[in-house]
Tab-separated table of C-alpha atoms and ligand atoms in Angstrom:
chain	number	residue	atom	x	y	z
A	35	MET	CA	-19.258	-42.256	16.970
A	36	LYS	CA	-19.479	-39.774	13.953
A	37	THR	CA	-20.744	-37.179	15.004
A	38	ASN	CA	-21.103	-33.261	12.887
A	39	LYS	CA	-20.764	-30.466	15.035
A	40	ASN	CA	-22.716	-28.183	12.788
A	41	PHE	CA	-25.796	-29.702	13.958
A	42	LEU	CA	-28.006	-27.989	16.915
A	43	CYS	CA	-31.073	-30.458	17.863
A	44	TYR	CA	-34.159	-28.854	19.015
A	45	PRO	CA	-36.098	-31.698	21.910
A	46	ARG	CA	-40.083	-32.066	21.332
A	47	ALA	CA	-41.033	-29.727	24.090
A	48	SER	CA	-44.793	-30.343	23.853
A	49	ARG	CA	-44.184	-33.727	23.891
A	50	LEU	CA	-41.853	-33.970	26.979
A	51	LYS	CA	-43.921	-32.420	29.081
A	52	ARG	CA	-46.460	-35.178	28.507
A	53	ILE	CA	-44.154	-37.718	28.546
A	54	MET	CA	-42.845	-36.352	32.331
A	55	LYS	CA	-46.022	-37.495	33.830
A	56	ARG	CA	-45.142	-41.258	32.664
A	57	ILE	CA	-41.298	-41.531	34.433
A	58	SER	CA	-39.111	-40.789	37.228
A	59	GLY	CA	-37.307	-37.627	37.245
A	60	ILE	CA	-34.100	-39.108	37.048
A	61	LEU	CA	-34.490	-40.001	33.645
A	62	LEU	CA	-36.418	-36.865	32.840
A	63	PHE	CA	-33.137	-35.274	34.428
A	64	MET	CA	-30.847	-37.537	32.272
A	65	PHE	CA	-32.916	-37.516	28.699
A	66	ILE	CA	-32.887	-33.467	29.381
A	67	LEU	CA	-28.985	-33.800	29.630
A	68	SER	CA	-28.835	-35.701	26.461
A	69	ALA	CA	-31.122	-33.536	24.611
A	70	CYS	CA	-28.986	-30.781	22.766
A	71	ALA	CA	-29.454	-27.253	22.935
A	72	PRO	CA	-32.812	-26.306	24.760
A	73	ALA	CA	-35.397	-25.297	22.669
A	74	PRO	CA	-34.813	-21.055	21.954
A	75	THR	CA	-38.813	-20.013	22.967
A	76	ALA	CA	-41.867	-21.864	25.163
A	77	ILE	CA	-43.579	-24.122	22.123
A	78	PRO	CA	-47.514	-24.170	22.031
A	79	THR	CA	-48.641	-27.505	23.632
A	80	ALA	CA	-51.702	-29.335	22.326
A	81	THR	CA	-49.724	-31.488	19.626
A	82	LEU	CA	-52.627	-33.625	17.895
A	83	VAL	CA	-50.836	-36.944	17.606
A	84	SER	CA	-52.545	-40.333	18.703
A	85	THR	CA	-51.066	-42.216	22.002
A	86	GLU	CA	-49.065	-44.444	20.204
A	87	THR	CA	-47.105	-41.667	18.231
A	88	LEU	CA	-46.389	-40.317	21.593
A	89	THR	CA	-45.269	-44.016	23.155
A	90	ALA	CA	-42.811	-44.029	20.180
A	91	THR	CA	-41.703	-40.952	20.863
A	92	PHE	CA	-40.289	-41.692	23.943
A	93	ALA	CA	-39.543	-44.965	23.410
A	94	SER	CA	-37.040	-43.983	20.339
A	95	ALA	CA	-36.200	-40.664	22.821
A	96	ALA	CA	-34.785	-43.050	25.496
A	97	THR	CA	-32.703	-45.277	23.457
A	98	ALA	CA	-30.813	-42.338	22.258
A	99	HIS	CA	-30.907	-40.936	25.759
A	100	SER	CA	-29.306	-44.712	26.953
A	101	SER	CA	-26.539	-44.606	24.265
A	102	ILE	CA	-25.505	-41.038	25.594
A	103	VAL	CA	-25.373	-42.207	29.556
A	104	THR	CA	-22.746	-44.925	28.693
A	105	SER	CA	-20.397	-42.139	26.656
A	106	SER	CA	-17.888	-40.689	28.145
A	107	PRO	CA	-18.576	-37.048	30.148
A	108	THR	CA	-16.314	-35.304	27.039
A	109	ALA	CA	-18.104	-36.914	24.075
A	110	THR	CA	-19.292	-34.557	21.610
A	111	PRO	CA	-22.669	-34.369	21.446
A	112	VAL	CA	-24.971	-36.887	19.202
A	113	ALA	CA	-26.262	-35.541	16.036
A	114	CYS	CA	-29.668	-34.462	15.679
A	115	ASP	CA	-32.103	-37.017	14.705
A	116	PRO	CA	-35.155	-35.310	13.011
A	117	LEU	CA	-36.820	-38.838	13.525
A	118	VAL	CA	-36.854	-37.615	17.437
A	119	ALA	CA	-36.021	-34.355	17.514
A	120	ASP	CA	-39.169	-31.924	16.158
A	121	PHE	CA	-36.821	-30.176	14.068
A	122	CYS	CA	-32.526	-30.394	13.055
A	123	ILE	CA	-31.078	-27.515	11.836
A	124	THR	CA	-27.665	-27.658	9.962
A	125	ASP	CA	-25.958	-25.945	7.575
A	126	GLY	CA	-27.345	-27.963	4.372
A	127	HIS	CA	-25.484	-27.795	1.226
A	128	PHE	CA	-26.142	-24.091	-0.307
A	129	ILE	CA	-23.474	-24.217	-2.663
A	130	PHE	CA	-24.962	-22.323	-5.783
A	131	ALA	CA	-24.945	-18.499	-5.870
A	132	ARG	CA	-28.859	-17.534	-6.910
A	133	PRO	CA	-28.652	-17.097	-10.713
A	134	ILE	CA	-30.714	-13.424	-10.683
A	135	LEU	CA	-29.163	-10.831	-8.386
A	136	PRO	CA	-30.940	-7.799	-6.749
A	137	PRO	CA	-32.524	-5.601	-7.441
A	138	ASP	CA	-34.137	-8.151	-9.717
A	139	ASN	CA	-36.206	-11.227	-8.457
A	140	ASP	CA	-34.259	-13.322	-7.074
A	141	SER	CA	-37.236	-15.160	-5.202
A	142	VAL	CA	-38.489	-18.457	-5.959
A	143	GLU	CA	-42.375	-17.906	-7.888
A	144	GLU	CA	-44.635	-19.403	-5.085
A	145	THR	CA	-47.475	-20.895	-7.393
A	146	TYR	CA	-45.245	-23.178	-9.384
A	147	ARG	CA	-42.500	-24.788	-6.934
A	148	PHE	CA	-40.334	-27.792	-7.598
A	149	ALA	CA	-42.202	-31.330	-8.188
A	150	SER	CA	-45.829	-29.034	-8.039
A	151	THR	CA	-48.235	-28.824	-10.726
A	152	ALA	CA	-49.873	-25.504	-9.762
A	153	GLU	CA	-52.632	-27.224	-9.117
A	154	GLY	CA	-53.030	-29.852	-11.581
A	155	THR	CA	-52.422	-27.758	-14.479
A	156	ARG	CA	-49.146	-28.313	-15.523
A	157	GLU	CA	-46.222	-31.073	-15.607
A	158	PRO	CA	-44.571	-31.590	-12.300
A	159	HIS	CA	-42.134	-28.908	-12.148
A	160	HIS	CA	-38.384	-29.605	-12.788
A	161	GLY	CA	-37.188	-26.737	-11.765
A	162	VAL	CA	-37.931	-23.021	-10.202
A	163	GLU	CA	-39.115	-20.134	-11.716
A	164	PHE	CA	-37.450	-16.295	-10.942
A	165	ILE	CA	-40.361	-14.637	-12.549
A	166	ASN	CA	-38.206	-11.271	-14.482
A	167	GLY	CA	-38.619	-9.650	-17.540
A	168	THR	CA	-37.095	-10.214	-20.855
A	169	GLY	CA	-33.574	-8.548	-20.718
A	170	THR	CA	-32.862	-9.143	-16.973
A	171	PRO	CA	-28.840	-10.321	-16.802
A	172	VAL	CA	-29.183	-14.556	-15.961
A	173	HIS	CA	-25.832	-15.494	-13.663
A	174	ALA	CA	-24.001	-19.018	-13.282
A	175	ALA	CA	-24.755	-20.525	-9.908
A	176	GLY	CA	-21.191	-21.717	-9.575
A	177	ASP	CA	-17.811	-22.087	-11.163
A	178	GLY	CA	-18.235	-24.474	-14.068
A	179	GLN	CA	-17.769	-25.280	-18.089
A	180	VAL	CA	-20.602	-25.079	-20.017
A	181	ILE	CA	-21.473	-28.646	-22.068
A	182	PHE	CA	-24.762	-26.841	-23.530
A	183	ALA	CA	-25.715	-23.304	-24.954
A	184	GLY	CA	-28.465	-22.842	-27.818
A	185	PRO	CA	-32.009	-23.619	-28.655
A	186	ASP	CA	-33.044	-26.845	-27.680
A	187	GLU	CA	-33.945	-27.932	-31.251
A	188	GLU	CA	-33.829	-31.910	-30.003
A	189	ALA	CA	-35.605	-33.663	-26.858
A	190	VAL	CA	-32.324	-34.004	-24.796
A	191	TYR	CA	-32.761	-32.028	-21.441
A	192	SER	CA	-36.530	-33.075	-21.460
A	193	PRO	CA	-38.616	-35.211	-23.444
A	194	TRP	CA	-39.910	-32.428	-25.629
A	195	PRO	CA	-37.917	-30.670	-28.286
A	196	LYS	CA	-37.907	-26.753	-28.025
A	197	PHE	CA	-39.556	-26.868	-24.887
A	198	TYR	CA	-36.873	-25.069	-22.973
A	199	GLY	CA	-36.123	-22.308	-25.837
A	200	ASN	CA	-32.602	-20.785	-25.578
A	201	VAL	CA	-31.144	-23.006	-22.883
A	202	ILE	CA	-27.695	-23.208	-21.502
A	203	VAL	CA	-26.550	-25.916	-18.811
A	204	LEU	CA	-23.232	-26.018	-16.800
A	205	ARG	CA	-21.109	-28.756	-15.289
A	206	HIS	CA	-20.198	-28.067	-11.927
A	207	ALA	CA	-18.149	-30.096	-9.528
A	208	ASP	CA	-19.654	-33.473	-7.311
A	209	GLY	CA	-21.599	-34.576	-10.536
A	210	LEU	CA	-23.471	-31.804	-10.388
A	211	PHE	CA	-25.489	-29.712	-13.010
A	212	THR	CA	-27.210	-26.675	-13.839
A	213	LEU	CA	-30.006	-25.564	-16.583
A	214	TYR	CA	-31.022	-22.002	-17.602
A	215	ALA	CA	-33.859	-22.126	-19.765
A	216	HIS	CA	-36.635	-20.121	-21.861
A	217	LEU	CA	-33.427	-17.397	-22.594
A	218	SER	CA	-33.746	-14.503	-24.743
A	219	LYS	CA	-30.031	-14.391	-25.157
A	220	ILE	CA	-26.561	-15.988	-24.689
A	221	GLU	CA	-23.383	-15.040	-23.734
A	222	VAL	CA	-21.736	-18.568	-23.896
A	223	VAL	CA	-20.530	-21.308	-25.978
A	224	ALA	CA	-20.217	-24.909	-25.156
A	225	GLY	CA	-16.673	-25.737	-24.068
A	226	GLN	CA	-15.640	-22.230	-22.189
A	227	THR	CA	-15.224	-22.062	-18.450
A	228	VAL	CA	-17.477	-19.871	-16.440
A	229	ASN	CA	-17.228	-18.559	-13.027
A	230	MET	CA	-19.874	-17.766	-10.108
A	231	GLY	CA	-21.829	-15.117	-10.891
A	232	GLU	CA	-20.803	-14.596	-14.370
A	233	LYS	CA	-23.537	-12.907	-16.175
A	234	ILE	CA	-24.332	-16.145	-19.004
A	235	GLY	CA	-27.191	-14.667	-20.279
A	236	GLU	CA	-30.604	-13.093	-20.366
A	237	VAL	CA	-33.797	-13.962	-19.025
A	238	GLY	CA	-36.673	-14.498	-22.104
A	239	LEU	CA	-39.340	-16.624	-23.270
A	240	THR	CA	-38.508	-18.769	-25.518
A	241	GLY	CA	-39.653	-22.432	-26.010
A	242	SER	CA	-42.298	-23.175	-24.029
A	243	ALA	CA	-42.859	-20.572	-21.735
A	244	ASN	CA	-45.956	-18.248	-20.706
A	245	GLY	CA	-44.347	-15.526	-19.322
A	246	SER	CA	-40.961	-13.658	-19.304
A	247	HIS	CA	-38.679	-15.904	-16.496
A	248	LEU	CA	-35.678	-17.787	-16.084
A	249	HIS	CA	-36.529	-21.629	-15.422
A	250	PHE	CA	-34.014	-22.615	-13.228
A	251	GLU	CA	-32.875	-26.138	-12.537
A	252	VAL	CA	-30.625	-28.374	-10.509
A	253	ARG	CA	-29.357	-31.883	-12.000
A	254	ARG	CA	-27.223	-34.241	-10.198
A	255	GLY	CA	-25.652	-37.426	-12.129
A	256	ASP	CA	-26.794	-38.376	-15.688
A	257	VAL	CA	-28.021	-35.076	-17.305
A	258	GLU	CA	-29.731	-35.511	-19.784
A	259	ASP	CA	-32.437	-38.182	-17.272
A	260	TYR	CA	-35.362	-35.333	-16.699
A	261	PHE	CA	-35.423	-37.093	-13.458
A	262	SER	CA	-32.027	-36.162	-12.325
A	263	SER	CA	-33.473	-32.940	-11.486
A	264	LEU	CA	-33.302	-31.479	-7.512
A	265	ASN	CA	-35.172	-29.258	-5.930
A	266	PRO	CA	-32.749	-25.962	-5.958
A	267	GLU	CA	-34.086	-24.661	-3.056
A	268	LEU	CA	-32.035	-26.813	-1.240
A	269	TRP	CA	-28.781	-26.115	-3.232
A	270	LEU	CA	-29.091	-22.343	-3.747
A	271	ALA	CA	-27.818	-19.940	-0.937
A	272	PRO	CA	-30.865	-18.145	0.575
A	273	ARG	CA	-31.275	-14.751	0.082
A	274	VAL	CA	-30.947	-12.633	3.054
A	275	ASP	CA	-32.882	-13.343	6.686
A	276	GLU	CA	-33.780	-16.472	5.027
A	277	GLY	CA	-33.459	-20.205	5.568
A	278	ALA	CA	-34.700	-23.318	3.539
A	279	LEU	CA	-37.029	-26.198	5.259
A	280	ALA	CA	-36.836	-29.924	4.105
A	281	ILE	CA	-40.304	-31.748	5.215
A	282	SER	CA	-40.241	-35.881	5.302
A	283	VAL	CA	-44.180	-36.846	5.379
A	284	VAL	CA	-43.276	-40.523	5.882
A	285	ASN	CA	-45.558	-43.934	7.442
A	286	ALA	CA	-43.991	-45.924	10.117
A	287	GLN	CA	-42.389	-48.007	7.436
A	288	GLY	CA	-40.720	-44.504	6.311
A	289	LYS	CA	-41.904	-44.301	2.926
A	290	PHE	CA	-42.965	-40.626	1.672
A	291	GLN	CA	-46.644	-40.074	1.842
A	292	ASN	CA	-48.704	-38.015	-0.180
A	293	ALA	CA	-50.024	-34.934	2.127
A	294	ASP	CA	-51.507	-31.277	1.614
A	295	PHE	CA	-50.292	-29.084	4.779
A	296	THR	CA	-50.179	-25.680	5.809
A	297	ILE	CA	-46.715	-23.814	6.730
A	298	GLN	CA	-47.696	-20.124	9.299
A	299	SER	CA	-46.026	-17.921	10.801
A	300	ALA	CA	-47.085	-14.618	12.707
A	301	ASP	CA	-47.486	-12.779	9.050
A	302	ALA	CA	-47.732	-15.607	6.223
A	303	THR	CA	-49.096	-19.031	5.546
A	304	TYR	CA	-47.729	-21.028	3.206
A	305	PHE	CA	-49.967	-23.869	1.340
A	306	VAL	CA	-47.578	-27.316	0.564
A	307	LYS	CA	-48.094	-30.045	-1.338
A	308	THR	CA	-45.420	-32.793	-0.917
A	309	TYR	CA	-43.481	-33.342	-4.531
A	310	GLU	CA	-45.524	-35.642	-7.521
A	311	ASP	CA	-44.243	-39.217	-7.176
A	312	ALA	CA	-41.752	-38.667	-10.147
A	313	LEU	CA	-39.618	-36.479	-8.443
A	314	LEU	CA	-38.769	-38.135	-5.094
A	315	VAL	CA	-34.933	-38.674	-5.851
A	316	GLY	CA	-34.053	-36.924	-2.958
A	317	GLY	CA	-34.164	-37.073	0.872
A	318	GLU	CA	-37.641	-34.894	1.852
A	319	ASN	CA	-40.797	-34.759	-0.342
A	320	ALA	CA	-41.550	-31.134	0.792
A	321	ALA	CA	-39.058	-27.900	0.673
A	322	LEU	CA	-38.692	-24.434	0.439
A	323	GLY	CA	-37.070	-21.473	0.633
A	324	LEU	CA	-38.543	-19.575	4.163
A	325	LYS	CA	-37.858	-16.244	6.211
A	326	ALA	CA	-35.760	-16.788	9.606
A	327	GLY	CA	-38.404	-17.383	12.273
A	328	ARG	CA	-40.538	-20.117	13.506
A	329	TYR	CA	-44.021	-21.753	11.692
A	330	ARG	CA	-46.373	-23.743	12.770
A	331	ILE	CA	-46.556	-26.691	10.426
A	332	ALA	CA	-50.404	-28.606	10.393
A	333	LEU	CA	-51.214	-31.320	7.825
A	334	LEU	CA	-54.347	-33.181	8.232
A	335	PHE	CA	-53.962	-37.093	7.173
A	336	ASN	CA	-56.303	-39.405	7.611
A	337	GLY	CA	-58.472	-37.621	9.442
A	338	THR	CA	-55.726	-36.234	12.190
A	339	ILE	CA	-54.346	-33.385	12.676
A	340	TYR	CA	-50.551	-33.658	12.867
A	341	GLU	CA	-49.228	-30.439	14.169
A	342	ARG	CA	-45.092	-29.592	14.246
A	343	TRP	CA	-43.842	-26.296	15.180
A	344	ILE	CA	-40.017	-25.671	13.931
A	345	GLU	CA	-37.848	-22.916	13.631
A	346	VAL	CA	-36.130	-21.415	10.386
A	347	GLN	CA	-32.559	-19.672	11.139
A	348	SER	CA	-31.335	-17.207	8.449
A	349	GLY	CA	-28.724	-19.409	5.995
A	350	LYS	CA	-29.305	-22.779	7.600
A	351	LEU	CA	-31.168	-25.635	6.666
A	352	THR	CA	-34.185	-27.148	9.017
A	353	GLN	CA	-35.680	-30.539	8.395
A	354	THR	CA	-38.272	-31.756	10.052
A	355	ILE	CA	-39.834	-35.552	9.713
A	356	ILE	CA	-43.905	-36.519	9.894
A	357	VAL	CA	-44.585	-39.976	10.729
A	358	VAL	CA	-48.511	-40.218	9.865
A	359	HIS	CA	-50.458	-42.851	10.510
B	258	ZN	ZN1	-40.349	-24.016	-15.030
């Protein structure tokens, strides 16, 4: 069995508690043995889901369990399955450096995240914003080659000419590209090779920009396809003491479902919407960077409140799947 030692697994502690009453002590003991690492802290109870969900959870947990007890004692642990566990923590693929460096503002603007519409007032967002003053240095997110540097007089990288203003597009390994828009100054030329962290231009408000900021995109595949953009928060190295959370809200058939939800910690609450449909190109339909810590996700869907407690670790990716009915 192919496994990944970087995966950690967190059992559904609150559900296990209820399942305990339904199964024998032996089965419970065997299940606990199979459930990877223990939950780091006590997880609050009262997950408000239907009985069918609990039954389905137990059935899938039991299936996972039986595959483990038949393996040899020296077998490596089964990879965390976010369909079974409350959440899984992996290394993710944070291969890009942030294009803005401290002390400038290197945090993603929360009001207009990837694939959001700013409450319906804007086009679904194909990137993220770093709000900074004109002249703030912009750095290459990775080693690569400049494939475009200049004003977008023609509609190549978006459906509209003069949309990005002064824009730089870099090609990286593995079919990935990064795009830096609305620049006041461009300091590279097409064909040039750049290194991660190298200064390539300066923040501005050229093109379709209300204020001075860097619009940053990650694309994969056909760079001229406006819909090849991915959520940069899953590709950029998290800020100090932060990680990222990727959420999939799906129905029983695994199809993405639109939902609004809150993500709450002891000192912050985030109101999040799942992606606009046109940007469902990744394995998730919501994602954001978060400070390391524990969070409660609460989601209302068809009259049922779905609650999930998850943990975000520094420099890691937390994945969770919420199945709604
Ligand atoms: Zn933008």
